mmCIF file of C-alpha atoms in Angstrom:
data_model
loop_
_atom_site.group_PDB
_atom_site.id
_atom_site.type_symbol
_atom_site.label_atom_id
_atom_site.label_comp_id
_atom_site.label_asym_id
_atom_site.label_seq_id
_atom_site.Cartn_x
_atom_site.Cartn_y
_atom_site.Cartn_z
ATOM 1 C CA MET A 1 -82.244 -28.223 54.278
ATOM 2 C CA ARG A 2 -85.573 -26.554 53.440
ATOM 3 C CA ASN A 3 -85.339 -24.231 56.459
ATOM 4 C CA LEU A 4 -81.729 -23.405 55.640
ATOM 5 C CA LEU A 5 -82.664 -22.494 52.069
ATOM 6 C CA SER A 6 -85.635 -20.448 53.203
ATOM 7 C CA ALA A 7 -83.492 -18.460 55.631
ATOM 8 C CA GLY A 8 -80.730 -18.056 53.034
ATOM 9 C CA PHE A 9 -83.019 -16.740 50.306
ATOM 10 C CA THR A 10 -84.699 -14.388 52.754
ATOM 11 C CA ARG A 11 -81.309 -12.863 53.508
ATOM 12 C CA LEU A 12 -80.348 -12.853 49.829
ATOM 13 C CA TRP A 13 -83.340 -10.715 48.825
ATOM 14 C CA ARG A 14 -82.140 -8.125 51.340
ATOM 15 C CA SER A 15 -78.560 -8.095 50.049
ATOM 16 C CA LYS A 16 -77.639 -4.602 48.897
ATOM 17 C CA ALA A 17 -74.469 -5.932 47.243
ATOM 18 C CA LEU A 18 -76.543 -8.234 45.025
ATOM 19 C CA TRP A 19 -78.971 -5.585 43.847
ATOM 20 C CA LEU A 20 -76.260 -2.974 43.333
ATOM 21 C CA SER A 21 -74.390 -5.500 41.201
ATOM 22 C CA CYS A 22 -77.564 -6.116 39.190
ATOM 23 C CA VAL A 23 -78.042 -2.384 38.650
ATOM 24 C CA PHE A 24 -74.440 -2.046 37.480
ATOM 25 C CA LEU A 25 -74.691 -4.971 35.056
ATOM 26 C CA SER A 26 -77.998 -3.763 33.637
ATOM 27 C CA GLY A 27 -76.628 -0.240 33.264
ATOM 28 C CA GLN A 28 -73.459 -1.272 31.462
ATOM 29 C CA THR A 29 -75.409 -3.506 29.078
ATOM 30 C CA ILE A 30 -77.921 -0.779 28.230
ATOM 31 C CA THR A 31 -75.117 1.761 27.785
ATOM 32 C CA ALA A 32 -73.198 -0.555 25.446
ATOM 33 C CA LEU A 33 -76.305 -1.240 23.361
ATOM 34 C CA ARG A 34 -77.153 2.466 23.189
ATOM 35 C CA THR A 35 -73.630 3.333 22.050
ATOM 36 C CA ARG A 36 -73.695 0.781 19.252
ATOM 37 C CA TYR A 37 -77.137 1.951 18.156
ATOM 38 C CA ILE A 38 -76.022 5.588 18.049
ATOM 39 C CA ASP A 39 -72.972 4.584 15.980
ATOM 40 C CA ARG A 40 -75.279 2.797 13.558
ATOM 41 C CA ILE A 41 -77.546 5.837 13.197
ATOM 42 C CA THR A 42 -74.918 8.575 13.047
ATOM 43 C CA LEU A 43 -71.991 6.815 11.365
ATOM 44 C CA GLY A 44 -73.777 4.145 9.388
ATOM 45 C CA VAL A 45 -71.657 1.459 11.036
ATOM 46 C CA ILE A 46 -73.162 -2.026 10.909
ATOM 47 C CA ASN A 47 -73.142 -3.080 14.556
ATOM 48 C CA TYR A 48 -74.564 -6.427 15.552
ATOM 49 C CA ILE A 49 -75.813 -7.207 19.029
ATOM 50 C CA ASP A 50 -73.157 -9.938 19.361
ATOM 51 C CA GLY A 51 -70.331 -7.513 20.072
ATOM 52 C CA CYS A 52 -71.734 -6.111 23.315
ATOM 53 C CA PHE A 53 -74.319 -8.614 24.524
ATOM 54 C CA PHE A 54 -71.756 -10.721 26.400
ATOM 55 C CA SER A 55 -69.783 -7.806 27.832
ATOM 56 C CA TYR A 56 -71.207 -8.516 31.304
ATOM 57 C CA ILE A 57 -68.990 -11.601 31.546
ATOM 58 C CA ALA A 58 -65.940 -9.367 31.967
ATOM 59 C CA PHE A 59 -67.336 -8.152 35.319
ATOM 60 C CA ILE A 60 -69.207 -11.190 36.584
ATOM 61 C CA GLY A 61 -66.286 -12.877 38.364
ATOM 62 C CA ILE A 62 -65.402 -9.900 40.540
ATOM 63 C CA LEU A 63 -69.044 -9.143 41.353
ATOM 64 C CA ILE A 64 -69.756 -12.747 42.355
ATOM 65 C CA ALA A 65 -66.642 -12.680 44.535
ATOM 66 C CA VAL A 66 -67.902 -9.606 46.386
ATOM 67 C CA VAL A 67 -71.501 -10.778 46.775
ATOM 68 C CA CYS A 68 -70.640 -14.309 47.937
ATOM 69 C CA THR A 69 -68.021 -13.312 50.485
ATOM 70 C CA LEU A 70 -70.090 -10.482 51.947
ATOM 71 C CA PHE A 71 -73.192 -12.667 52.103
ATOM 72 C CA LEU A 72 -71.525 -15.693 53.693
ATOM 73 C CA GLY A 73 -69.105 -13.664 55.806
ATOM 74 C CA THR A 74 -72.057 -12.217 57.690
ATOM 75 C CA GLU A 75 -72.885 -15.693 59.008
ATOM 76 C CA TYR A 76 -69.482 -15.884 60.664
ATOM 77 C CA SER A 77 -69.486 -12.331 62.020
ATOM 78 C CA ASP A 78 -73.017 -12.651 63.443
ATOM 79 C CA GLY A 79 -72.452 -16.130 64.839
ATOM 80 C CA THR A 80 -75.286 -17.520 62.717
ATOM 81 C CA LEU A 81 -73.198 -20.350 61.303
ATOM 82 C CA ARG A 82 -72.138 -21.614 64.725
ATOM 83 C CA ASN A 83 -75.734 -21.442 65.946
ATOM 84 C CA LYS A 84 -76.894 -23.565 62.999
ATOM 85 C CA VAL A 85 -74.418 -26.288 63.919
ATOM 86 C CA THR A 86 -75.347 -26.044 67.609
ATOM 87 C CA THR A 87 -79.045 -26.494 66.842
ATOM 88 C CA GLY A 88 -78.367 -29.732 64.975
ATOM 89 C CA CYS A 89 -78.028 -28.684 61.341
ATOM 90 C CA LYS A 90 -75.638 -30.901 59.416
ATOM 91 C CA ARG A 91 -72.551 -29.198 58.069
ATOM 92 C CA LYS A 92 -73.153 -30.797 54.678
ATOM 93 C CA ASP A 93 -76.618 -29.256 54.508
ATOM 94 C CA ILE A 94 -75.313 -25.859 55.617
ATOM 95 C CA TYR A 95 -72.621 -25.842 52.940
ATOM 96 C CA LEU A 96 -74.911 -27.029 50.146
ATOM 97 C CA ALA A 97 -77.655 -24.562 51.120
ATOM 98 C CA ASN A 98 -75.175 -21.679 50.991
ATOM 99 C CA LEU A 99 -73.825 -22.931 47.658
ATOM 100 C CA ILE A 100 -77.345 -23.028 46.207
ATOM 101 C CA VAL A 101 -78.113 -19.517 47.444
ATOM 102 C CA CYS A 102 -74.830 -18.097 46.089
ATOM 103 C CA SER A 103 -75.357 -19.902 42.777
ATOM 104 C CA THR A 104 -78.813 -18.360 42.558
ATOM 105 C CA ALA A 105 -77.288 -14.932 43.200
ATOM 106 C CA ALA A 106 -74.820 -15.536 40.353
ATOM 107 C CA LEU A 107 -77.635 -16.480 37.968
ATOM 108 C CA ILE A 108 -79.655 -13.419 39.008
ATOM 109 C CA MET A 109 -76.698 -11.179 38.182
ATOM 110 C CA CYS A 110 -76.377 -12.784 34.759
ATOM 111 C CA ALA A 111 -80.106 -12.342 34.183
ATOM 112 C CA ALA A 112 -79.794 -8.656 35.118
ATOM 113 C CA SER A 113 -77.709 -8.232 31.962
ATOM 114 C CA ILE A 114 -79.218 -10.868 29.679
ATOM 115 C CA ILE A 115 -82.853 -9.781 30.028
ATOM 116 C CA PRO A 116 -82.364 -6.064 29.192
ATOM 117 C CA GLY A 117 -79.864 -7.120 26.527
ATOM 118 C CA LEU A 118 -82.549 -9.136 24.761
ATOM 119 C CA CYS A 119 -85.438 -6.753 25.399
ATOM 120 C CA ILE A 120 -83.538 -3.667 24.226
ATOM 121 C CA GLY A 121 -80.805 -5.048 21.994
ATOM 122 C CA LEU A 122 -82.939 -7.140 19.662
ATOM 123 C CA PRO A 123 -85.325 -4.286 18.709
ATOM 124 C CA LEU A 124 -82.442 -1.821 18.289
ATOM 125 C CA LEU A 125 -79.748 -3.930 16.639
ATOM 126 C CA GLY A 126 -81.608 -6.946 15.314
ATOM 127 C CA GLY A 127 -80.868 -10.630 15.815
ATOM 128 C CA PHE A 128 -77.565 -12.305 16.556
ATOM 129 C CA HIS A 129 -75.173 -12.434 13.624
ATOM 130 C CA MET A 130 -73.842 -15.766 14.937
ATOM 131 C CA GLY A 131 -77.327 -17.274 14.908
ATOM 132 C CA ALA A 132 -79.850 -17.882 17.679
ATOM 133 C CA ALA A 133 -78.702 -21.441 18.418
ATOM 134 C CA ARG A 134 -75.053 -20.493 18.935
ATOM 135 C CA ALA A 135 -76.040 -17.408 20.955
ATOM 136 C CA ALA A 136 -78.149 -19.628 23.219
ATOM 137 C CA LEU A 137 -75.149 -21.930 23.665
ATOM 138 C CA PHE A 138 -72.983 -18.952 24.608
ATOM 139 C CA VAL A 139 -75.586 -17.813 27.153
ATOM 140 C CA LEU A 140 -75.694 -21.311 28.642
ATOM 141 C CA GLY A 141 -71.907 -21.309 28.803
ATOM 142 C CA SER A 142 -71.846 -17.942 30.565
ATOM 143 C CA LEU A 143 -74.314 -19.247 33.148
ATOM 144 C CA ALA A 144 -72.130 -22.318 33.705
ATOM 145 C CA LEU A 145 -69.118 -20.012 34.145
ATOM 146 C CA ALA A 146 -71.035 -17.936 36.711
ATOM 147 C CA LEU A 147 -71.875 -21.106 38.640
ATOM 148 C CA ALA A 148 -68.189 -22.091 38.602
ATOM 149 C CA PHE A 149 -67.266 -18.701 40.061
ATOM 150 C CA ALA A 150 -69.995 -19.107 42.707
ATOM 151 C CA ALA A 151 -68.635 -22.532 43.684
ATOM 152 C CA ILE A 152 -65.072 -21.213 43.972
ATOM 153 C CA PHE A 153 -66.002 -18.236 46.131
ATOM 154 C CA THR A 154 -68.440 -20.239 48.266
ATOM 155 C CA LEU A 155 -65.543 -22.539 49.082
ATOM 156 C CA LEU A 156 -63.388 -19.568 50.048
ATOM 157 C CA ALA A 157 -66.064 -17.794 52.088
ATOM 158 C CA MET A 158 -67.018 -20.931 54.004
ATOM 159 C CA LEU A 159 -63.426 -21.604 55.027
ATOM 160 C CA VAL A 160 -62.240 -18.070 55.859
ATOM 161 C CA THR A 161 -63.799 -16.802 59.065
ATOM 162 C CA ASN A 162 -62.945 -13.110 58.692
ATOM 163 C CA ARG A 163 -65.314 -11.447 56.202
ATOM 164 C CA ALA A 164 -62.913 -8.645 55.266
ATOM 165 C CA ILE A 165 -60.059 -11.049 54.578
ATOM 166 C CA ALA A 166 -62.352 -13.338 52.588
ATOM 167 C CA SER A 167 -63.616 -10.437 50.462
ATOM 168 C CA VAL A 168 -60.135 -9.138 49.697
ATOM 169 C CA ALA A 169 -58.848 -12.638 48.945
ATOM 170 C CA ALA A 170 -61.813 -13.335 46.650
ATOM 171 C CA ILE A 171 -61.277 -10.129 44.687
ATOM 172 C CA LEU A 172 -57.554 -10.889 44.343
ATOM 173 C CA ILE A 173 -58.350 -14.411 43.137
ATOM 174 C CA ALA A 174 -60.853 -13.038 40.603
ATOM 175 C CA LEU A 175 -58.315 -10.512 39.321
ATOM 176 C CA THR A 176 -55.576 -13.159 39.194
ATOM 177 C CA LEU A 177 -57.797 -15.499 37.194
ATOM 178 C CA LEU A 178 -58.586 -12.650 34.822
ATOM 179 C CA ALA A 179 -54.893 -11.745 34.483
ATOM 180 C CA VAL A 180 -54.041 -15.355 33.693
ATOM 181 C CA GLY A 181 -56.809 -15.364 31.099
ATOM 182 C CA VAL A 182 -55.479 -12.188 29.481
ATOM 183 C CA TYR A 183 -51.941 -13.595 29.341
ATOM 184 C CA VAL A 184 -52.978 -16.970 27.921
ATOM 185 C CA ASP A 185 -55.252 -15.305 25.377
ATOM 186 C CA SER A 186 -52.502 -12.927 24.253
ATOM 187 C CA ARG A 187 -50.054 -15.798 23.758
ATOM 188 C CA LEU A 188 -52.541 -17.773 21.691
ATOM 189 C CA GLN A 189 -53.398 -14.710 19.579
ATOM 190 C CA ALA A 190 -49.735 -13.867 18.906
ATOM 191 C CA GLN A 191 -48.788 -13.935 15.218
ATOM 192 C CA PRO A 192 -45.741 -15.824 13.859
ATOM 193 C CA THR A 193 -44.025 -12.596 12.799
ATOM 194 C CA ILE A 194 -44.024 -8.962 13.844
ATOM 195 C CA ASP A 195 -42.980 -5.777 12.114
ATOM 196 C CA GLY A 196 -39.327 -4.999 12.558
ATOM 197 C CA LEU A 197 -37.151 -2.416 10.848
ATOM 198 C CA VAL A 198 -38.689 -0.143 8.249
ATOM 199 C CA ILE A 199 -36.428 0.221 5.205
ATOM 200 C CA HIS A 200 -37.008 3.606 3.618
ATOM 201 C CA THR A 201 -36.266 4.633 0.064
ATOM 202 C CA THR A 202 -35.913 8.206 -1.143
ATOM 203 C CA ASP A 203 -36.927 9.897 -4.342
ATOM 204 C CA GLU A 204 -34.772 12.178 -6.492
ATOM 205 C CA SER A 205 -35.437 15.124 -4.138
ATOM 206 C CA GLY A 206 -34.219 13.225 -1.130
ATOM 207 C CA ASN A 207 -37.669 12.829 0.383
ATOM 208 C CA ILE A 208 -38.766 9.510 1.824
ATOM 209 C CA ASP A 209 -40.756 7.476 -0.671
ATOM 210 C CA TRP A 210 -43.329 5.939 1.687
ATOM 211 C CA GLU A 211 -45.070 3.961 -1.050
ATOM 212 C CA ASN A 212 -41.933 1.975 -1.815
ATOM 213 C CA SER A 213 -40.739 1.621 1.773
ATOM 214 C CA VAL A 214 -40.420 -1.964 2.983
ATOM 215 C CA THR A 215 -41.185 -3.223 6.487
ATOM 216 C CA GLU A 216 -38.903 -6.040 7.482
ATOM 217 C CA LYS A 217 -40.596 -8.938 9.243
ATOM 218 C CA GLN A 218 -38.986 -10.754 12.144
ATOM 219 C CA PRO A 219 -40.002 -13.801 14.219
ATOM 220 C CA ASN A 220 -42.338 -13.131 17.129
ATOM 221 C CA PRO A 221 -40.817 -14.588 20.339
ATOM 222 C CA LEU A 222 -44.311 -14.827 21.898
ATOM 223 C CA TYR A 223 -45.743 -16.976 19.106
ATOM 224 C CA LEU A 224 -46.722 -20.511 20.078
ATOM 225 C CA PRO A 225 -46.339 -22.982 17.199
ATOM 226 C CA ASP A 226 -48.430 -26.138 17.067
ATOM 227 C CA GLY A 227 -47.198 -28.652 19.588
ATOM 228 C CA PRO A 228 -47.431 -29.698 23.258
ATOM 229 C CA VAL A 229 -46.840 -26.195 24.641
ATOM 230 C CA ARG A 230 -49.617 -24.672 22.558
ATOM 231 C CA ASP A 231 -51.906 -27.562 23.551
ATOM 232 C CA VAL A 232 -51.323 -26.719 27.223
ATOM 233 C CA TYR A 233 -52.144 -23.060 26.619
ATOM 234 C CA GLU A 234 -55.314 -23.998 24.733
ATOM 235 C CA PHE A 235 -56.364 -26.244 27.604
ATOM 236 C CA LEU A 236 -55.816 -23.414 30.098
ATOM 237 C CA HIS A 237 -57.705 -21.079 27.769
ATOM 238 C CA ASP A 238 -60.743 -23.354 27.871
ATOM 239 C CA PHE A 239 -60.473 -24.636 31.445
ATOM 240 C CA THR A 240 -59.601 -21.631 33.582
ATOM 241 C CA PRO A 241 -62.421 -19.178 34.392
ATOM 242 C CA GLY A 242 -60.207 -16.273 33.325
ATOM 243 C CA GLY A 243 -59.583 -17.826 29.918
ATOM 244 C CA GLN A 244 -63.302 -18.398 29.478
ATOM 245 C CA VAL A 245 -64.031 -14.786 30.416
ATOM 246 C CA MET A 246 -61.707 -13.593 27.678
ATOM 247 C CA GLN A 247 -63.323 -15.847 25.084
ATOM 248 C CA TYR A 248 -66.924 -15.009 25.920
ATOM 249 C CA ALA A 249 -66.267 -11.287 26.301
ATOM 250 C CA SER A 250 -64.677 -11.206 22.834
ATOM 251 C CA VAL A 251 -67.344 -13.566 21.428
ATOM 252 C CA SER A 252 -64.675 -16.009 20.272
ATOM 253 C CA PRO A 253 -65.216 -19.379 22.026
ATOM 254 C CA LYS A 254 -64.252 -22.198 19.677
ATOM 255 C CA ARG A 255 -65.419 -25.009 21.953
ATOM 256 C CA PRO A 256 -68.204 -23.711 24.204
ATOM 257 C CA GLU A 257 -69.521 -27.236 24.793
ATOM 258 C CA VAL A 258 -66.165 -28.323 26.203
ATOM 259 C CA MET A 259 -65.988 -25.203 28.367
ATOM 260 C CA ILE A 260 -69.386 -26.031 29.869
ATOM 261 C CA VAL A 261 -68.117 -29.503 30.781
ATOM 262 C CA TYR A 262 -65.022 -27.948 32.377
ATOM 263 C CA ASN A 263 -67.242 -25.683 34.487
ATOM 264 C CA VAL A 264 -69.197 -28.705 35.686
ATOM 265 C CA VAL A 265 -65.886 -30.274 36.712
ATOM 266 C CA ILE A 266 -64.866 -27.097 38.575
ATOM 267 C CA VAL A 267 -68.182 -26.996 40.439
ATOM 268 C CA ALA A 268 -67.933 -30.691 41.355
ATOM 269 C CA VAL A 269 -64.316 -30.517 42.536
ATOM 270 C CA THR A 270 -64.665 -27.302 44.548
ATOM 271 C CA THR A 271 -67.908 -28.524 46.137
ATOM 272 C CA ALA A 272 -66.351 -31.849 47.121
ATOM 273 C CA ALA A 273 -63.319 -30.045 48.549
ATOM 274 C CA GLY A 274 -65.538 -27.568 50.380
ATOM 275 C CA LEU A 275 -67.663 -30.283 51.962
ATOM 276 C CA PHE A 276 -64.561 -32.168 53.069
ATOM 277 C CA LEU A 277 -62.784 -29.150 54.557
ATOM 278 C CA PHE A 278 -65.851 -27.494 56.106
ATOM 279 C CA ARG A 279 -66.750 -30.721 57.889
ATOM 280 C CA ARG A 280 -63.414 -30.525 59.704
ATOM 281 C CA LYS A 281 -63.334 -26.781 60.306
ATOM 282 C CA ASP A 282 -63.318 -25.500 63.862
ATOM 283 C CA LEU A 283 -66.152 -22.968 64.147
ATOM 284 C CA LYS A 284 -65.328 -21.816 67.706
#
């Protein structure tokens, strides 16, 4: 296992996809902080660091998908994986070593945004409005989410031999998870009523009297009242990676502790499934 990890980390430090992802995440964080600082100076708007510090989470799933599949796909295309098995390496050790390396890559990408966010954001915008303890919990939750993404895409990359197919499939999965998160979030945020017809009144001159106009309310068909259906949506909101992305990106997680536990479950289940399936995979 030690040799496998050493070889994996040596390759990881040379990964252009990893470092380009880090540059992108650092750049978008610095740009977001700069924009909020300029708004504070020029417009007098009170902008806290909270609103943009966690913006990197919106991109982390797709970037981890690309980095993991490109990194692990190279082992198939170069024949490295088959050679490891031939030389006596256990498949369990190979899978776990690759999972550890990909998880490390995911944490590095998070750090590429978190570190400049703290070093630049705190001096410019001040401390977290939510409080340091809750911000630390959110950061821990985002790291757990990144590890869940790494586990999912390690499973995919270790089972799909073709690197191009694995990369495309991983990106589609990441986008699908995000789309599911957007849909679930929108349903949970839907209000009981929406604006319907606007009833206008006119003054003596026949002009519309906007001040006395009445907007008729009507039931919102997308609203989810309290009950079993809403409970299912709330579970999906907390459990699915896409739902978690939406909550962290909008700084609105209600149960971050529960979401961390769900990510542990995702890592455990996908790792167990990966070990089981990879042990039976034909590498010829």
